[in-house]
Rosetta silent file (secondary structure, phi, psi, omega in degrees, C-alpha in Angstrom):
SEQUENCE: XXXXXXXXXXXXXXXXXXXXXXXXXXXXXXXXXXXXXXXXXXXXXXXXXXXXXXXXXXXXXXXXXXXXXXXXXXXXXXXXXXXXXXXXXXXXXXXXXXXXXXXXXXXXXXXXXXXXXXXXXXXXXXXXXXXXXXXXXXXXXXXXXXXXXXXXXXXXXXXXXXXXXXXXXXXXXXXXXXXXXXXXXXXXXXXXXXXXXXXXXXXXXXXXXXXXXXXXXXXXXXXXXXXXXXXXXXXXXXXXXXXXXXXXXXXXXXXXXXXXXXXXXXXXXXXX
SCORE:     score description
SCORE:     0.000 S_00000001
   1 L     0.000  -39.015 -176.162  -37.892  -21.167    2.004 S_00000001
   2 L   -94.019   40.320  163.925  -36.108  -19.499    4.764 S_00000001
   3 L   -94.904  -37.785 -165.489  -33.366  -22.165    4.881 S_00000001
   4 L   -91.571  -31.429  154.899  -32.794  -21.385    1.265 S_00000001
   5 H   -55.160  -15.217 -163.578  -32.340  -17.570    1.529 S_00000001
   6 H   -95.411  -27.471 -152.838  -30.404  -18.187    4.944 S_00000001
   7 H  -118.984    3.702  176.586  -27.886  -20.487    2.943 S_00000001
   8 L   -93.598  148.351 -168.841  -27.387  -17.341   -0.257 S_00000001
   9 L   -61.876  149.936 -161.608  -24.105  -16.000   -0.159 S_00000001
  10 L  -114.350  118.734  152.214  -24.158  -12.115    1.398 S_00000001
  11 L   -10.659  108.476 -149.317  -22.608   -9.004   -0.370 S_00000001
  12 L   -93.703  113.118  169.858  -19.129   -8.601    0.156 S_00000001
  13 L   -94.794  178.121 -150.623  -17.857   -5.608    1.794 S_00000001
  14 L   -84.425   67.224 -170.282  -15.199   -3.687    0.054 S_00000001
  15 H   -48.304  -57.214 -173.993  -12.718   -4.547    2.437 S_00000001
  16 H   -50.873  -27.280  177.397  -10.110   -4.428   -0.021 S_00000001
  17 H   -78.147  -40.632 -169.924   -9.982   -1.274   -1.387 S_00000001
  18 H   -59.506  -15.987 -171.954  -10.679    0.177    2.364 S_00000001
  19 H   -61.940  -73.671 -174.407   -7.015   -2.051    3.410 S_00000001
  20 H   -37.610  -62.601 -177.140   -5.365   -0.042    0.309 S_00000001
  21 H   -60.800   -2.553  164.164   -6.646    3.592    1.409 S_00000001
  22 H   -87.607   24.167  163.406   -5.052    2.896    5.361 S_00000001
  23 H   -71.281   -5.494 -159.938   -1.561    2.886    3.278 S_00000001
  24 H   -94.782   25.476  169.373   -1.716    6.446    3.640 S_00000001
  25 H   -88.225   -9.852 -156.962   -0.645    6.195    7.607 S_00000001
  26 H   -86.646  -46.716 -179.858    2.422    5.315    5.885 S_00000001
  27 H   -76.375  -43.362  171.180    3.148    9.038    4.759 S_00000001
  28 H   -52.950  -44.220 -159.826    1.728   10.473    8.048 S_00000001
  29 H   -93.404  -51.171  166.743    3.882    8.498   10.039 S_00000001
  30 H   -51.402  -36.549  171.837    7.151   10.086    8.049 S_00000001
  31 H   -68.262  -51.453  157.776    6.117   12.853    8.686 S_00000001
  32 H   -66.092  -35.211  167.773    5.633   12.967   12.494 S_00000001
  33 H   -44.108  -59.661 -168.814    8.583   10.761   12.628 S_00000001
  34 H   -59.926  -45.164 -157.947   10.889   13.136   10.720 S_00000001
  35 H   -52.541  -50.786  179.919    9.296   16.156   12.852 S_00000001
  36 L   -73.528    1.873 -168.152   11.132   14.270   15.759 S_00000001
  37 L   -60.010   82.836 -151.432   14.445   13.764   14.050 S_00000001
  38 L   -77.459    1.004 -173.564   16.865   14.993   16.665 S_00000001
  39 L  -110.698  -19.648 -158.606   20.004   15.648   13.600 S_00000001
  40 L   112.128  116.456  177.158   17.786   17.310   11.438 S_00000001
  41 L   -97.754  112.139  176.439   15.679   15.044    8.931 S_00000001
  42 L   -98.072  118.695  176.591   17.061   15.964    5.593 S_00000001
  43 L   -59.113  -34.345 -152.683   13.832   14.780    2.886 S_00000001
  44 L   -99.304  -46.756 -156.068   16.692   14.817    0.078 S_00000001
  45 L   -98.488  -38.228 -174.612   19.769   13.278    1.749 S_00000001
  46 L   -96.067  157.844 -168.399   18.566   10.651    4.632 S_00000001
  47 L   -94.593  164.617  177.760   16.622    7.566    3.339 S_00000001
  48 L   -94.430   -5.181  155.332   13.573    6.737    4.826 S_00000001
  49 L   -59.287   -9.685 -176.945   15.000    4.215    6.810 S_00000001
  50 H   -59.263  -50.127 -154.994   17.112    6.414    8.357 S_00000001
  51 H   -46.795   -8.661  178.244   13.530    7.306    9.842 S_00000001
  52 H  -132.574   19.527  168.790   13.578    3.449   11.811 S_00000001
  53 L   -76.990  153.000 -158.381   17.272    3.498   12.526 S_00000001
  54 L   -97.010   -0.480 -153.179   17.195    2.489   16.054 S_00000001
  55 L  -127.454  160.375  164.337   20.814    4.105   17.163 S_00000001
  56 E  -109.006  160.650  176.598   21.839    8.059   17.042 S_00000001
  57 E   146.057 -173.625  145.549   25.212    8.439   15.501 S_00000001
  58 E  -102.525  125.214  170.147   26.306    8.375   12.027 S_00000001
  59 E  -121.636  152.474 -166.652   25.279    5.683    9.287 S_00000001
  60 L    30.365   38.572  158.473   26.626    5.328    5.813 S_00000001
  61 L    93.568  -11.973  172.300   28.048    8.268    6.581 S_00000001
  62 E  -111.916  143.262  132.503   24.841   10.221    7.412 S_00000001
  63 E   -69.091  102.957 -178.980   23.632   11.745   10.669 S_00000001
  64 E  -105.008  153.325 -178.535   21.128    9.804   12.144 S_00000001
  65 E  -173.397   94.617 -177.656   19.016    9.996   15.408 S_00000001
  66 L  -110.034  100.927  170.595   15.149    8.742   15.317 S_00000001
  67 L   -51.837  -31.449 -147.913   13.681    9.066   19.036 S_00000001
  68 L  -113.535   32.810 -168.183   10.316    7.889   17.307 S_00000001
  69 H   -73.555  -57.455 -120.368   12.138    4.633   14.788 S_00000001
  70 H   -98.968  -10.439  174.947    9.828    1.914   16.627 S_00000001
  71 H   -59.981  -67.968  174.297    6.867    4.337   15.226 S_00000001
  72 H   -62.826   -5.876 -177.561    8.217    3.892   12.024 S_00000001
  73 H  -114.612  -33.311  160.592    9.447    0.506   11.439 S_00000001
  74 H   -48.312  -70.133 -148.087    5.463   -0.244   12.868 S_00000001
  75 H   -68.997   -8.298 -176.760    4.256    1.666    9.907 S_00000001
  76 H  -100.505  -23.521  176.858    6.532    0.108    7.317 S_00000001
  77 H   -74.163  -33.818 -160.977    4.918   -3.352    8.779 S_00000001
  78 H   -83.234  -11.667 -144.986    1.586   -2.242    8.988 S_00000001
  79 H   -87.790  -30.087 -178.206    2.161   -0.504    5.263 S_00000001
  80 H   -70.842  -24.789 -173.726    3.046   -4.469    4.184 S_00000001
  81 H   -76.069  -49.071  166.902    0.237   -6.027    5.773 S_00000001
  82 H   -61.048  -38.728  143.652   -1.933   -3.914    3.664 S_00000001
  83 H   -15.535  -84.459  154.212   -0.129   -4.383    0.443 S_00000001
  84 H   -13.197  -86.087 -169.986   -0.410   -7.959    1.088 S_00000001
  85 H   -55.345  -60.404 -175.930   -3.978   -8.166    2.226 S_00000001
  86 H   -47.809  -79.778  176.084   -5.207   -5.376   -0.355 S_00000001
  87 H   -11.402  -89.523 -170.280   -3.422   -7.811   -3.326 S_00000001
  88 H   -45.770  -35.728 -160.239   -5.431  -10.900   -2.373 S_00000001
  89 H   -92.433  -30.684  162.452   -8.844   -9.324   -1.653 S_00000001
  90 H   -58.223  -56.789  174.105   -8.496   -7.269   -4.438 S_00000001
  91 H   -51.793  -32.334 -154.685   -6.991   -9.760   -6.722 S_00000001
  92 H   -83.220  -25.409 -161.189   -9.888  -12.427   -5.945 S_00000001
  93 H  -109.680  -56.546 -165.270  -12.639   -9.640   -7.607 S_00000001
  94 H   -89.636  -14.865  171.465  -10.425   -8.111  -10.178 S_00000001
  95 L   -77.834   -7.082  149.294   -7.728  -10.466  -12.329 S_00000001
  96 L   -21.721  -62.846 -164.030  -10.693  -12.073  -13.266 S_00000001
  97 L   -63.382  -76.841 -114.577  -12.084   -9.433  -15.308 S_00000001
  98 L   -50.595  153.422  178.509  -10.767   -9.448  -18.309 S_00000001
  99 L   -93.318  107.664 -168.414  -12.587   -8.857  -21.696 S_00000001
 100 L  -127.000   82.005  174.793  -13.288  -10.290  -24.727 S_00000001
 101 L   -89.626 -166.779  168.853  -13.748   -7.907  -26.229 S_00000001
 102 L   -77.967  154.503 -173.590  -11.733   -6.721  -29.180 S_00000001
 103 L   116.923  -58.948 -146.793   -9.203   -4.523  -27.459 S_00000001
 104 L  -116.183  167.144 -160.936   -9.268   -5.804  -24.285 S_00000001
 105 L   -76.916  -31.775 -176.056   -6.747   -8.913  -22.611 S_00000001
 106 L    76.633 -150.259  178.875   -9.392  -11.697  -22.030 S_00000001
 107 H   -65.030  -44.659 -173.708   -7.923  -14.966  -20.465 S_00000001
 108 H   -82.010   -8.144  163.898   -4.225  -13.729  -20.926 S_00000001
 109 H   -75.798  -49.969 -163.332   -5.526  -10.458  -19.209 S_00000001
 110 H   -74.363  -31.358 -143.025   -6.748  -12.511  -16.317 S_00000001
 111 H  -108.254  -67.234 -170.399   -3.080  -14.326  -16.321 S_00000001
 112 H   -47.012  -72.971  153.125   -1.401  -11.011  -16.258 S_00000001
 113 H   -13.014  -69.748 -177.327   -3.650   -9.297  -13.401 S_00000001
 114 H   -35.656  -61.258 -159.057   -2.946  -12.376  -11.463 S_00000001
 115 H   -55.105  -35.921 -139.884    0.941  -12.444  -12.058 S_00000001
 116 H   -93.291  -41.670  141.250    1.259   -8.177  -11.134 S_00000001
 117 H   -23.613  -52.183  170.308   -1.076   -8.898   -7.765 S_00000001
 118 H   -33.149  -73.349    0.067    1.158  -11.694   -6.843 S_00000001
 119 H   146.247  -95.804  158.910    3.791   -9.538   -7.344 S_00000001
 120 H   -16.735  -53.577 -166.934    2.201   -6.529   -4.895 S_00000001
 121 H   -72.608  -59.600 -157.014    1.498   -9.488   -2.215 S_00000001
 122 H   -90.750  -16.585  174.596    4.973  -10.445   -2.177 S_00000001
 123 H   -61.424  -49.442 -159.593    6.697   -6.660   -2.570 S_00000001
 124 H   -80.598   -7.613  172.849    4.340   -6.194    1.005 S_00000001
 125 H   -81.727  -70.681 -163.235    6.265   -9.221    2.591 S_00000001
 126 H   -22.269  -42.969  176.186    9.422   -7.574    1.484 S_00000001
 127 H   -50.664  -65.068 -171.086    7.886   -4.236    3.443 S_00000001
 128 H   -43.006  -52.566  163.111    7.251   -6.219    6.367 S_00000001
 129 H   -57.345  -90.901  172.317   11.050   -7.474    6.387 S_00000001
 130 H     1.102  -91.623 -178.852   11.945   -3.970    6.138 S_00000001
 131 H   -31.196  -58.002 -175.971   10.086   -3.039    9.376 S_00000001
 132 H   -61.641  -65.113  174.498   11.319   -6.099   11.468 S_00000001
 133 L   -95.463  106.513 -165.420   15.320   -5.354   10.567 S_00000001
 134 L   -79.169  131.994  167.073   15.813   -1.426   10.787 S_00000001
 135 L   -23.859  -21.410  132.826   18.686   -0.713    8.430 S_00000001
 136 L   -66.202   -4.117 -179.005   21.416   -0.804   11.285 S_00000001
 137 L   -83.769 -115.596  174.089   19.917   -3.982   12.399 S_00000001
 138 L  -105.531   89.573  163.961   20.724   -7.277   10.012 S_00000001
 139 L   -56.583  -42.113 -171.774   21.425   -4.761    6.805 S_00000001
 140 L   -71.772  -34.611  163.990   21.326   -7.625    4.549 S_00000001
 141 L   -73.255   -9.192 -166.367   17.849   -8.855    5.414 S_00000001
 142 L  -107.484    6.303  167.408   16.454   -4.872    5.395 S_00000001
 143 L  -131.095   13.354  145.228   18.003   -4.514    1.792 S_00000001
 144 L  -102.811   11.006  179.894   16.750   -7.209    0.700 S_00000001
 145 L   -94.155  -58.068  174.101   13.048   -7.116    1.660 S_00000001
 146 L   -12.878  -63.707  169.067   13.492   -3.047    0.250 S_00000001
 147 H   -12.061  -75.204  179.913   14.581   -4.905   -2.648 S_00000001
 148 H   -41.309  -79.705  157.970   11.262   -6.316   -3.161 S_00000001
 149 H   -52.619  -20.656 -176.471    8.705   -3.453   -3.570 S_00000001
 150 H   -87.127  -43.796  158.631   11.039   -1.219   -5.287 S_00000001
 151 H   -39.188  -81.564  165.834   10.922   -4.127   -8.124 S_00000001
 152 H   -93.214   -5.688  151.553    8.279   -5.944   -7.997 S_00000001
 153 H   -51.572  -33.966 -165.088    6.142   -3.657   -6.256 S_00000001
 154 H   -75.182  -75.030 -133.448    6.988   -1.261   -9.347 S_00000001
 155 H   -73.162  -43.276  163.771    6.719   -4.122  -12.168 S_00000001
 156 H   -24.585  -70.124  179.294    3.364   -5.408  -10.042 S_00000001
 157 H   -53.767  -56.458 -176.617    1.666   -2.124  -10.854 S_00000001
 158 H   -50.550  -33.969 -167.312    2.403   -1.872  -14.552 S_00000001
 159 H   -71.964  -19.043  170.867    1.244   -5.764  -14.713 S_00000001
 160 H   -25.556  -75.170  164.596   -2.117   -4.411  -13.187 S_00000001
 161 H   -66.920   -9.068  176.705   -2.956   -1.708  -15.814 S_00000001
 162 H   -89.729   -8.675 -174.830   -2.016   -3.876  -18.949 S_00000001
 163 L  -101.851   -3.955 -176.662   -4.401   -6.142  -17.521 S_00000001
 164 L   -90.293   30.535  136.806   -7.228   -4.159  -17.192 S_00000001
 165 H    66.730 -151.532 -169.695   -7.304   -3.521  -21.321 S_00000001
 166 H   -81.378   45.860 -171.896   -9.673   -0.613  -22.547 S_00000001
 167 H  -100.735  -36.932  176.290  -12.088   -1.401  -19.320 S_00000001
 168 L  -159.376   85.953  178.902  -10.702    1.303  -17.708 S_00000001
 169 H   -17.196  -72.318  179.921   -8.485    3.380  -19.558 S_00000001
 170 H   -32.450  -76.141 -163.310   -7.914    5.930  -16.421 S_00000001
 171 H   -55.562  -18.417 -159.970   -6.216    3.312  -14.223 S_00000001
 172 H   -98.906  -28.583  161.198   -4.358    1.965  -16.973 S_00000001
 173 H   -57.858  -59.730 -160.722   -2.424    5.411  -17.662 S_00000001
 174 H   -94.893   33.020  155.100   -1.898    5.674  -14.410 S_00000001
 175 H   -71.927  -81.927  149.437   -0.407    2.472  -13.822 S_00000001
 176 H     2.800  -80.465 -175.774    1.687    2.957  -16.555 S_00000001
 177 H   -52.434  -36.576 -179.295    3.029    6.491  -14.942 S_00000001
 178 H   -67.926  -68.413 -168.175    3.514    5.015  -11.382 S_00000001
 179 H   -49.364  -34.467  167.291    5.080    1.837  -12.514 S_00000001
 180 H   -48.474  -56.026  170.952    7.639    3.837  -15.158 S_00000001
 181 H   -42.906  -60.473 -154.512    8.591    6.153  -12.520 S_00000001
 182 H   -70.662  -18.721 -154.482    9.156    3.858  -10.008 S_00000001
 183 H  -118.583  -17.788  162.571   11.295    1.252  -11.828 S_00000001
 184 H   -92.435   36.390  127.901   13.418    4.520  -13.706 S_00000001
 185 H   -75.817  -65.627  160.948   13.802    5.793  -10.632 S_00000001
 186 H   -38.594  -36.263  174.225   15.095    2.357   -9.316 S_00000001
 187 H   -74.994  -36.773  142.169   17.661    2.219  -12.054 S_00000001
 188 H   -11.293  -51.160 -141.604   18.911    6.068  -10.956 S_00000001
 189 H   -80.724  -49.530 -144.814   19.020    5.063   -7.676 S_00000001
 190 H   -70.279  -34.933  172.356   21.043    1.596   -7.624 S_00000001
 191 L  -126.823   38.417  143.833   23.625    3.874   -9.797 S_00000001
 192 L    78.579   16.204  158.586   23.746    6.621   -7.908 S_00000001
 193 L   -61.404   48.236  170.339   22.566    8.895  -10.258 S_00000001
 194 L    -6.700  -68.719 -150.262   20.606   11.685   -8.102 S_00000001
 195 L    30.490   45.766  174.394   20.181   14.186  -10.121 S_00000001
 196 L   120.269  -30.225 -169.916   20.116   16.606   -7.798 S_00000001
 197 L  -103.655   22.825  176.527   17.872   15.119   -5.631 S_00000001
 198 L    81.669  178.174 -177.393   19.767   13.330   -3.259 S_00000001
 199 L  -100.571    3.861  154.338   19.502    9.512   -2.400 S_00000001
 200 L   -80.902  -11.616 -158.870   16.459   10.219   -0.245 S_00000001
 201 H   -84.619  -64.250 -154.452   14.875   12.048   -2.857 S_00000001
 202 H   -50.799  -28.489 -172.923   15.682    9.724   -5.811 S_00000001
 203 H   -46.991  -71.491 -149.321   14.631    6.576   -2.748 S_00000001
 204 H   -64.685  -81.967 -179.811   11.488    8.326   -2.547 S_00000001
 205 H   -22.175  -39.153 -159.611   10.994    8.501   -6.676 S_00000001
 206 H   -83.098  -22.480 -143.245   11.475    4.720   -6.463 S_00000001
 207 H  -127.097  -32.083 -173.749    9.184    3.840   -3.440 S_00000001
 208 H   -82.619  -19.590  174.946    6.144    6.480   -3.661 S_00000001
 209 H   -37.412  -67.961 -148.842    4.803    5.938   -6.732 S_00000001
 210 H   -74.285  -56.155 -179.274    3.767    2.693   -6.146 S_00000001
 211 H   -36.480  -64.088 -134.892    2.465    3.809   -2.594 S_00000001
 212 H   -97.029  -26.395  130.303    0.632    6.895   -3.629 S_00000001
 213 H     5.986  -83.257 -154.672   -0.766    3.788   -6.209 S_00000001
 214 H   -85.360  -62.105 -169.931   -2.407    1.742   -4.144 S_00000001
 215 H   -35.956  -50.478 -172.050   -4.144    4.561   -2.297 S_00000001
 216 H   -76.376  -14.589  172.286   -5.639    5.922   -5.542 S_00000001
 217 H   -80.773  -34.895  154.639   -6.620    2.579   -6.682 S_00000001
 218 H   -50.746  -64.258 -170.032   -8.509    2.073   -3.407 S_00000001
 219 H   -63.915  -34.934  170.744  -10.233    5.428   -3.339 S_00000001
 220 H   -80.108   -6.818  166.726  -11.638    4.344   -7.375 S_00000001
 221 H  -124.344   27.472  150.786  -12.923    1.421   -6.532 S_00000001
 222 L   -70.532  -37.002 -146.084  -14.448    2.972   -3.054 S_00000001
 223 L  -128.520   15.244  150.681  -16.416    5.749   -5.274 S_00000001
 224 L   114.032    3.504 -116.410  -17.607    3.360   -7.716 S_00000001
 225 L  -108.038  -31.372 -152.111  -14.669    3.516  -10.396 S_00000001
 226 H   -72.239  -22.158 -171.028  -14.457   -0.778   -9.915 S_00000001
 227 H   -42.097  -41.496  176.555  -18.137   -1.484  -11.932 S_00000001
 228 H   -50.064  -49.588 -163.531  -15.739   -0.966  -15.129 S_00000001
 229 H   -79.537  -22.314  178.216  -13.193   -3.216  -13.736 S_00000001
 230 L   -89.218   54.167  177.496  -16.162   -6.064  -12.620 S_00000001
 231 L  -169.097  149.410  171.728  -17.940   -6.673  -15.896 S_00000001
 232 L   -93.377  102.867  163.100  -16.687   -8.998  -19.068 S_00000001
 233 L    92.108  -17.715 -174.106  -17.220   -6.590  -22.398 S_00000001
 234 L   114.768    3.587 -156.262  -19.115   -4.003  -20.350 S_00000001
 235 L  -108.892 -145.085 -155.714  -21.846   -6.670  -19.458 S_00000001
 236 L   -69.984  134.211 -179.145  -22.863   -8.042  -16.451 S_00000001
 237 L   -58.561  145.232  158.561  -20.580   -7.591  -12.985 S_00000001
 238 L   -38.393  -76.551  -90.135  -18.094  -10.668  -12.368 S_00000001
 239 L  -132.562  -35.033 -164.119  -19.145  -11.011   -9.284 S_00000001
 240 L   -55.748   11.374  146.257  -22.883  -10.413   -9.479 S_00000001
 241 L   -70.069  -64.363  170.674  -23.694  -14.735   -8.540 S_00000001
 242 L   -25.672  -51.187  170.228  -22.639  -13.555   -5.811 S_00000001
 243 L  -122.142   22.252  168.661  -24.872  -10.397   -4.636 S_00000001
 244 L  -106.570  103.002  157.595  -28.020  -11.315   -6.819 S_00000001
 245 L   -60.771  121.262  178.255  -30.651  -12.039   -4.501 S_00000001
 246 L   -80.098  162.269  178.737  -33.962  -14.176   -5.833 S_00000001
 247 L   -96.715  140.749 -178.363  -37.175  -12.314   -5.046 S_00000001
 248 H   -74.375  -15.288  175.758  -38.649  -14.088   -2.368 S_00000001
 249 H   -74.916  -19.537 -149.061  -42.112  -14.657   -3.936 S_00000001
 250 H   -78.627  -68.851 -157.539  -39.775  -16.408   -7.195 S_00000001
 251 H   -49.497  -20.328  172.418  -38.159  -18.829   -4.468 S_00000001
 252 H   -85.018  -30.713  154.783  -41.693  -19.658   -2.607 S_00000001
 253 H   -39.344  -44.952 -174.534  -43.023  -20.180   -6.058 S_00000001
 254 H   -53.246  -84.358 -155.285  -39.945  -22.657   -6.447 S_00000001
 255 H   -59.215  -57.577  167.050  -40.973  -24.710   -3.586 S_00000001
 256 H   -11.370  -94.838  158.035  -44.550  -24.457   -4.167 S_00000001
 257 H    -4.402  -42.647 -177.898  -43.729  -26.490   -7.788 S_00000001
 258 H   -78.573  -67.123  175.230  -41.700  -29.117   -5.982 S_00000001
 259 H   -57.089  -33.542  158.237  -44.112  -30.085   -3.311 S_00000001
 260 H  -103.266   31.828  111.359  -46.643  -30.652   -5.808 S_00000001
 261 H   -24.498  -67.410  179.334  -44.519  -32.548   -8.156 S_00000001
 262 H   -35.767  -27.842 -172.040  -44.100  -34.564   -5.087 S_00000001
 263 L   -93.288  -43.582  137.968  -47.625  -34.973   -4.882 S_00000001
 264 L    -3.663  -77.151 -174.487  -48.280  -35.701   -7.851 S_00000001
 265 L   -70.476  128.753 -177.010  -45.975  -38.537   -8.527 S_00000001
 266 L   -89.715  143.523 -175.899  -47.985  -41.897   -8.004 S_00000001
 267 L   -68.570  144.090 -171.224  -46.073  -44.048   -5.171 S_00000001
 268 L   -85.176  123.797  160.272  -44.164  -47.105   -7.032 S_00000001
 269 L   105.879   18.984  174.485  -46.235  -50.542   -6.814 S_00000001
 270 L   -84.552  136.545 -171.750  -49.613  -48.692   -6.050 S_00000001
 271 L   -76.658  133.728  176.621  -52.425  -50.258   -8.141 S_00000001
 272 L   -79.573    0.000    0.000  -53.925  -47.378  -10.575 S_00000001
């Protein structure tokens, strides 16, 4: 008996959502960065890479000077590795889910969920390139991992919430709102449309959404938010093979039964 409780799989803790809520060093870290900004850190006019250019001077045309850039170019690596990690660990309990109920996505739910996780996981290698080549570095590799999350990081979120149907309604607006922003924001941005708010500001439209995202989607399935998001139709949690524990009297019962079966059973070629 205790071999066979020794050998059931153990509750899983919620790493993933806890990955998503450390993106918010990511915002912390601009902020103490910027504090140190020896030109002035203009929120609306400098990008946040200026915040990990590694040189003082001017680029593109901007005054730049970050004392604290290897702070910040950490934090855009660390902000991918959670992306990343938060996708998969997340993804494994929730693209699952789908319902089939009327309403709700089903199998083609579960295909969608999959695709806009994917999507997240590869937007946080894109971060990570960002961090390793600081904008003044290899420009071409640092606008094209940028590239990545402001896309598919964006398009990632929306495929999220369409996949969670009417299971949870909340998340699925505000998928919807992040992902909208972020990817009209991206079209603003690439053509240079401002609108007032400079090309950090408009950067920032394109890149926080998604950010400020992941955090809130962490913190809801921290506080209990995910039972909706675990269950087929409202039924039973996905997952619950997993964390359902036999009562130990069922499983000594179990064996009990077996050993006399065993006992039972007349040995083959014994005379009766």
């Amino acid at each position: 008996m205790g071999h066979d409780v020794a050998r059931m799989p153990r509750p899983r803790a919620p790493v993933g959502p806890i990955v998503w809520v450390l993106s918010v060093q990511y915002f912390v870290v601009q902020v103490v960065v910027a504090s140190a900004f020896k030109t002035g850190y203009a929120w609306g006019a400098n990008t946040i890479s200026d915040l990990g250019n590694t040189r003082c001077g001017r680029y593109a045309g901007r005054p730049v000077c970050s004392p604290l850039h290897v702070l910040m170019n950490a934090s855009f690596v660390v902000l991918g590795i959670t992306m990343c990690a938060g996708a998969i660990l997340v993804g494994r309990e929730l693209a699952g889910g789908g319902s089939r109920e009327r309403g709700d996505p089903g199998e083609a739910g579960s295909r969608v969920g999959r695709l806009g996780f994917g999507c997240l996981g590869v937007a946080g290698l894109g971060t990570i390139v960002v961090g390793v080549f600081a904008e003044n570095t290899v420009a071409g590799l640092h606008q094209a991992g940028a590239s990545l999350p402001f896309v598919l990081g964006n398009l990632g979120v929306l495929l999220v919430g369409a996949s969670v149907g009417r299971r949870a309604p909340g998340v699925r607006a505000a998928s919807v709102v992040a992902g909208t922003v972020g990817l009209v924001g991206l079209g603003l941005f690439l053509s240079h449309t401002y609108v007032g708010l400079g090309k950090g500001g408009m950067e920032r439209v394109t890149a926080y959404p998604q950010d400020v995202w992941l955090i809130g989607i962490g913190v809801y399935l921290l506080t209990g938010g995910g039972s909706r998001l675990l269950t087929r139709g409202g039924s039973r949690p996905l997952n619950s093979r997993r964390i359902a524990f036999p009562h130990p009297r069922r499983v000594a019962s179990r064996r009990l039964r077996q050993v006399g079966k065993r006992v039972r059973k007349p040995r083959a070629g014994r005379a009766l």
